[in-house]
Amino acid sequence: MSEHFEVIGVSSPGKELDEVKSDEEIEVIAIDMSRQITPVKDIKSLWSTYKLLRKEKPQIVHTHTPKAGIVGMLAAKLAGVPHRLHTVAGLPLMEVTGMKREVLNFVEKLTYASATKVYPNSKGLYEYILQNNYTHKSKIKVIGNGSSNGIDTSYFSPDQITEAQKTLLKKELNIKEGHFVFVFIGRLVGDKGINELVKAFSLINKKENSQRQSKLLLVGPLEKELDPLHPDTLKEIENNPDIISVGFQKDVRPYFAISDALAFPSYREGFPNVVMQAGAMELPSIVSDINGCNEIIIENQNGVIVPVKNSEKLGEAMERMKSDTDYYQKLKMNARPMIESRYEQSVIWEALLSEYKKLIKEKDYRV
């Protein structure tokens, strides 16, 4: 987009924002935004964002994530920004009940009311937004086949990782020839299905009649604040020698490359990049039956879809994946072509660029 527009990136301060500045070669501005419900901090964020937008006078403000959405869209409306775009890439409120759910419902509706266009990044989210009356159908649209950014299949490719790299990493992690490796990539929190995943893996790995020993590779940060794992899960991760937890990794491709299948039993998603990345790296996926996941994965073609929060069905899918070689090879063979044909990044970028250009040409600026 920086080839067509002057782009300013706004997010909370930290090394990640500095990396965006360096990697994307754009101007960045730090405005602190809490991920939790913090009214005083949120008002400060809103005021800072409003002042920034009054100063810069952008034609387009495009927000991602719920907190950046409410802060950015409300500030943009107050500042008179003509095009206020919000991408919905998952809804945390799906797993919330009671008064907190009521508050989050109100915030979501206010975000969409402040926006001029809303882009759910999956067809499932599109339907969910309409079913819950968060906004009118005329305001929402799915870009392309879904996804916020698509996948660069030249970057996420098995060809990018050498045999020497794989051998070295396997040795480092004590993964031997013949091990079947399930990989999970993401935050290690409850609503990513980690409790169910660890339980399912531990059960199938204890079976005496297992034809092939398996490993579970967990790649991602352990977050204890917002949605901590069960104590039993943490204990199993720490004590089970077949569960390998490597923490956050900036480049996840080597970990895909030494794995055989993605296990991703999340409770809620928008359009998960990790499932597309796994497919591009020629890995079939076991995913839960939720928005996004059940669009990227087609049952028994490039993966398996299991019920949400069901460790038993998850375990059955994992067991078949590692023991039925013909079935596994069929899924593996389809994995990359099914990503290339539907979610190539350049196609998503062109669709978004076309959307921006179309909006800017419109003369009816509704503020």
PDB file of C-alpha atoms in Angstrom, residues 109-220:
ATOM      1  CA  LYS A 109     -22.069  -2.101  17.643  1.00  0.00           C
ATOM      2  CA  LEU A 110     -20.516   1.297  18.404  1.00  0.00           C
ATOM      3  CA  THR A 111     -17.400   0.362  16.425  1.00  0.00           C
ATOM      4  CA  TYR A 112     -19.467  -0.610  13.377  1.00  0.00           C
ATOM      5  CA  ALA A 113     -21.708   2.439  13.724  1.00  0.00           C
ATOM      6  CA  SER A 114     -18.598   4.651  13.670  1.00  0.00           C
ATOM      7  CA  ALA A 115     -17.158   2.869  10.620  1.00  0.00           C
ATOM      8  CA  THR A 116     -18.223   3.527   7.023  1.00  0.00           C
ATOM      9  CA  LYS A 117     -17.247  -0.018   5.929  1.00  0.00           C
ATOM     10  CA  VAL A 118     -16.758  -3.244   7.905  1.00  0.00           C
ATOM     11  CA  TYR A 119     -14.741  -6.144   6.493  1.00  0.00           C
ATOM     12  CA  PRO A 120     -15.233  -9.492   8.251  1.00  0.00           C
ATOM     13  CA  ASN A 121     -12.356 -11.677   7.100  1.00  0.00           C
ATOM     14  CA  SER A 122     -14.450 -14.827   6.741  1.00  0.00           C
ATOM     15  CA  LYS A 123     -17.895 -15.754   5.482  1.00  0.00           C
ATOM     16  CA  GLY A 124     -18.707 -17.239   8.891  1.00  0.00           C
ATOM     17  CA  LEU A 125     -17.993 -13.918  10.618  1.00  0.00           C
ATOM     18  CA  TYR A 126     -20.068 -12.126   7.989  1.00  0.00           C
ATOM     19  CA  GLU A 127     -23.070 -14.277   8.887  1.00  0.00           C
ATOM     20  CA  TYR A 128     -22.414 -13.971  12.639  1.00  0.00           C
ATOM     21  CA  ILE A 129     -22.363 -10.166  12.444  1.00  0.00           C
ATOM     22  CA  LEU A 130     -25.685 -10.106  10.608  1.00  0.00           C
ATOM     23  CA  GLN A 131     -27.306 -12.687  12.906  1.00  0.00           C
ATOM     24  CA  ASN A 132     -26.398 -10.578  15.951  1.00  0.00           C
ATOM     25  CA  ASN A 133     -27.547  -7.313  14.335  1.00  0.00           C
ATOM     26  CA  TYR A 134     -24.229  -5.566  14.871  1.00  0.00           C
ATOM     27  CA  THR A 135     -24.670  -3.563  11.661  1.00  0.00           C
ATOM     28  CA  HIS A 136     -26.611  -3.397   8.404  1.00  0.00           C
ATOM     29  CA  LYS A 137     -25.813  -5.713   5.495  1.00  0.00           C
ATOM     30  CA  SER A 138     -25.049  -2.754   3.226  1.00  0.00           C
ATOM     31  CA  LYS A 139     -22.020  -1.807   5.353  1.00  0.00           C
ATOM     32  CA  ILE A 140     -20.206  -5.173   5.397  1.00  0.00           C
ATOM     33  CA  LYS A 141     -18.177  -7.043   2.793  1.00  0.00           C
ATOM     34  CA  VAL A 142     -15.726  -9.967   2.630  1.00  0.00           C
ATOM     35  CA  ILE A 143     -12.622  -9.111   0.597  1.00  0.00           C
ATOM     36  CA  GLY A 144     -11.771 -11.880  -1.898  1.00  0.00           C
ATOM     37  CA  ASN A 145     -12.245 -15.398  -0.495  1.00  0.00           C
ATOM     38  CA  GLY A 146     -11.546 -14.195   3.036  1.00  0.00           C
ATOM     39  CA  SER A 147      -8.389 -13.550   5.105  1.00  0.00           C
ATOM     40  CA  SER A 148      -7.008 -10.178   6.182  1.00  0.00           C
ATOM     41  CA  ASN A 149      -3.728 -10.439   4.316  1.00  0.00           C
ATOM     42  CA  GLY A 150      -3.573 -13.698   2.365  1.00  0.00           C
ATOM     43  CA  ILE A 151      -0.468 -15.855   2.240  1.00  0.00           C
ATOM     44  CA  ASP A 152       2.815 -15.241   0.442  1.00  0.00           C
ATOM     45  CA  THR A 153       3.230 -18.773  -0.888  1.00  0.00           C
ATOM     46  CA  SER A 154       6.763 -18.062  -2.134  1.00  0.00           C
ATOM     47  CA  TYR A 155       7.787 -17.255   1.468  1.00  0.00           C
ATOM     48  CA  PHE A 156       5.746 -20.006   3.108  1.00  0.00           C
ATOM     49  CA  SER A 157       7.133 -22.828   1.016  1.00  0.00           C
ATOM     50  CA  PRO A 158       8.945 -26.053   1.965  1.00  0.00           C
ATOM     51  CA  ASP A 159      11.648 -25.064  -0.522  1.00  0.00           C
ATOM     52  CA  GLN A 160      12.688 -22.202   1.782  1.00  0.00           C
ATOM     53  CA  ILE A 161      14.020 -24.586   4.455  1.00  0.00           C
ATOM     54  CA  THR A 162      17.056 -26.748   3.661  1.00  0.00           C
ATOM     55  CA  GLU A 163      17.547 -30.353   4.710  1.00  0.00           C
ATOM     56  CA  ALA A 164      20.526 -29.235   6.799  1.00  0.00           C
ATOM     57  CA  GLN A 165      18.328 -26.732   8.682  1.00  0.00           C
ATOM     58  CA  LYS A 166      15.714 -29.409   9.355  1.00  0.00           C
ATOM     59  CA  THR A 167      18.278 -31.948  10.530  1.00  0.00           C
ATOM     60  CA  LEU A 168      19.854 -29.445  12.910  1.00  0.00           C
ATOM     61  CA  LEU A 169      16.501 -28.340  14.383  1.00  0.00           C
ATOM     62  CA  LYS A 170      15.312 -31.926  14.832  1.00  0.00           C
ATOM     63  CA  LYS A 171      18.505 -32.791  16.649  1.00  0.00           C
ATOM     64  CA  GLU A 172      18.129 -29.731  18.868  1.00  0.00           C
ATOM     65  CA  LEU A 173      14.561 -30.737  19.785  1.00  0.00           C
ATOM     66  CA  ASN A 174      15.287 -34.477  20.045  1.00  0.00           C
ATOM     67  CA  ILE A 175      12.923 -35.377  17.211  1.00  0.00           C
ATOM     68  CA  LYS A 176      14.031 -38.623  15.611  1.00  0.00           C
ATOM     69  CA  GLU A 177      13.418 -40.218  12.219  1.00  0.00           C
ATOM     70  CA  GLY A 178       9.999 -41.835  12.234  1.00  0.00           C
ATOM     71  CA  HIS A 179       8.412 -39.536  14.802  1.00  0.00           C
ATOM     72  CA  PHE A 180       5.085 -38.077  13.656  1.00  0.00           C
ATOM     73  CA  VAL A 181       5.088 -34.420  14.702  1.00  0.00           C
ATOM     74  CA  PHE A 182       1.896 -32.460  15.396  1.00  0.00           C
ATOM     75  CA  VAL A 183       2.563 -28.728  15.570  1.00  0.00           C
ATOM     76  CA  PHE A 184       0.515 -25.941  17.133  1.00  0.00           C
ATOM     77  CA  ILE A 185       1.490 -22.329  16.419  1.00  0.00           C
ATOM     78  CA  GLY A 186      -0.128 -19.483  18.333  1.00  0.00           C
ATOM     79  CA  ARG A 187      -0.656 -18.138  21.831  1.00  0.00           C
ATOM     80  CA  LEU A 188      -0.739 -20.850  24.502  1.00  0.00           C
ATOM     81  CA  VAL A 189      -4.068 -19.886  26.073  1.00  0.00           C
ATOM     82  CA  GLY A 190      -7.346 -21.594  26.877  1.00  0.00           C
ATOM     83  CA  ASP A 191      -9.419 -20.348  23.967  1.00  0.00           C
ATOM     84  CA  LYS A 192      -6.890 -21.679  21.460  1.00  0.00           C
ATOM     85  CA  GLY A 193      -7.893 -25.175  22.592  1.00  0.00           C
ATOM     86  CA  ILE A 194      -4.552 -25.974  24.230  1.00  0.00           C
ATOM     87  CA  ASN A 195      -6.155 -27.762  27.200  1.00  0.00           C
ATOM     88  CA  GLU A 196      -8.004 -30.106  24.830  1.00  0.00           C
ATOM     89  CA  LEU A 197      -4.979 -30.522  22.560  1.00  0.00           C
ATOM     90  CA  VAL A 198      -2.629 -31.533  25.362  1.00  0.00           C
ATOM     91  CA  LYS A 199      -5.228 -33.935  26.775  1.00  0.00           C
ATOM     92  CA  ALA A 200      -5.897 -35.546  23.383  1.00  0.00           C
ATOM     93  CA  PHE A 201      -2.204 -35.875  22.564  1.00  0.00           C
ATOM     94  CA  SER A 202      -1.331 -37.387  25.934  1.00  0.00           C
ATOM     95  CA  LEU A 203      -4.056 -40.025  25.556  1.00  0.00           C
ATOM     96  CA  ILE A 204      -3.118 -41.150  22.044  1.00  0.00           C
ATOM     97  CA  ASN A 205       0.585 -41.174  22.856  1.00  0.00           C
ATOM     98  CA  LYS A 206       0.065 -43.514  25.809  1.00  0.00           C
ATOM     99  CA  LYS A 207      -1.637 -46.173  23.687  1.00  0.00           C
ATOM    100  CA  GLU A 208       0.477 -49.290  23.617  1.00  0.00           C
ATOM    101  CA  ASN A 209      -0.712 -50.214  20.128  1.00  0.00           C
ATOM    102  CA  SER A 210       0.382 -46.933  18.544  1.00  0.00           C
ATOM    103  CA  GLN A 211       2.155 -47.816  15.302  1.00  0.00           C
ATOM    104  CA  ARG A 212       4.224 -44.650  15.293  1.00  0.00           C
ATOM    105  CA  GLN A 213       5.477 -42.516  18.146  1.00  0.00           C
ATOM    106  CA  SER A 214       4.367 -38.908  17.983  1.00  0.00           C
ATOM    107  CA  LYS A 215       5.530 -35.567  19.295  1.00  0.00           C
ATOM    108  CA  LEU A 216       3.581 -32.383  20.009  1.00  0.00           C
ATOM    109  CA  LEU A 217       5.447 -29.203  19.153  1.00  0.00           C
ATOM    110  CA  LEU A 218       4.066 -26.024  20.736  1.00  0.00           C
ATOM    111  CA  VAL A 219       5.316 -22.805  19.140  1.00  0.00           C
ATOM    112  CA  GLY A 220       4.100 -19.627  20.800  1.00  0.00           C
TER     113      GLY A 220
END
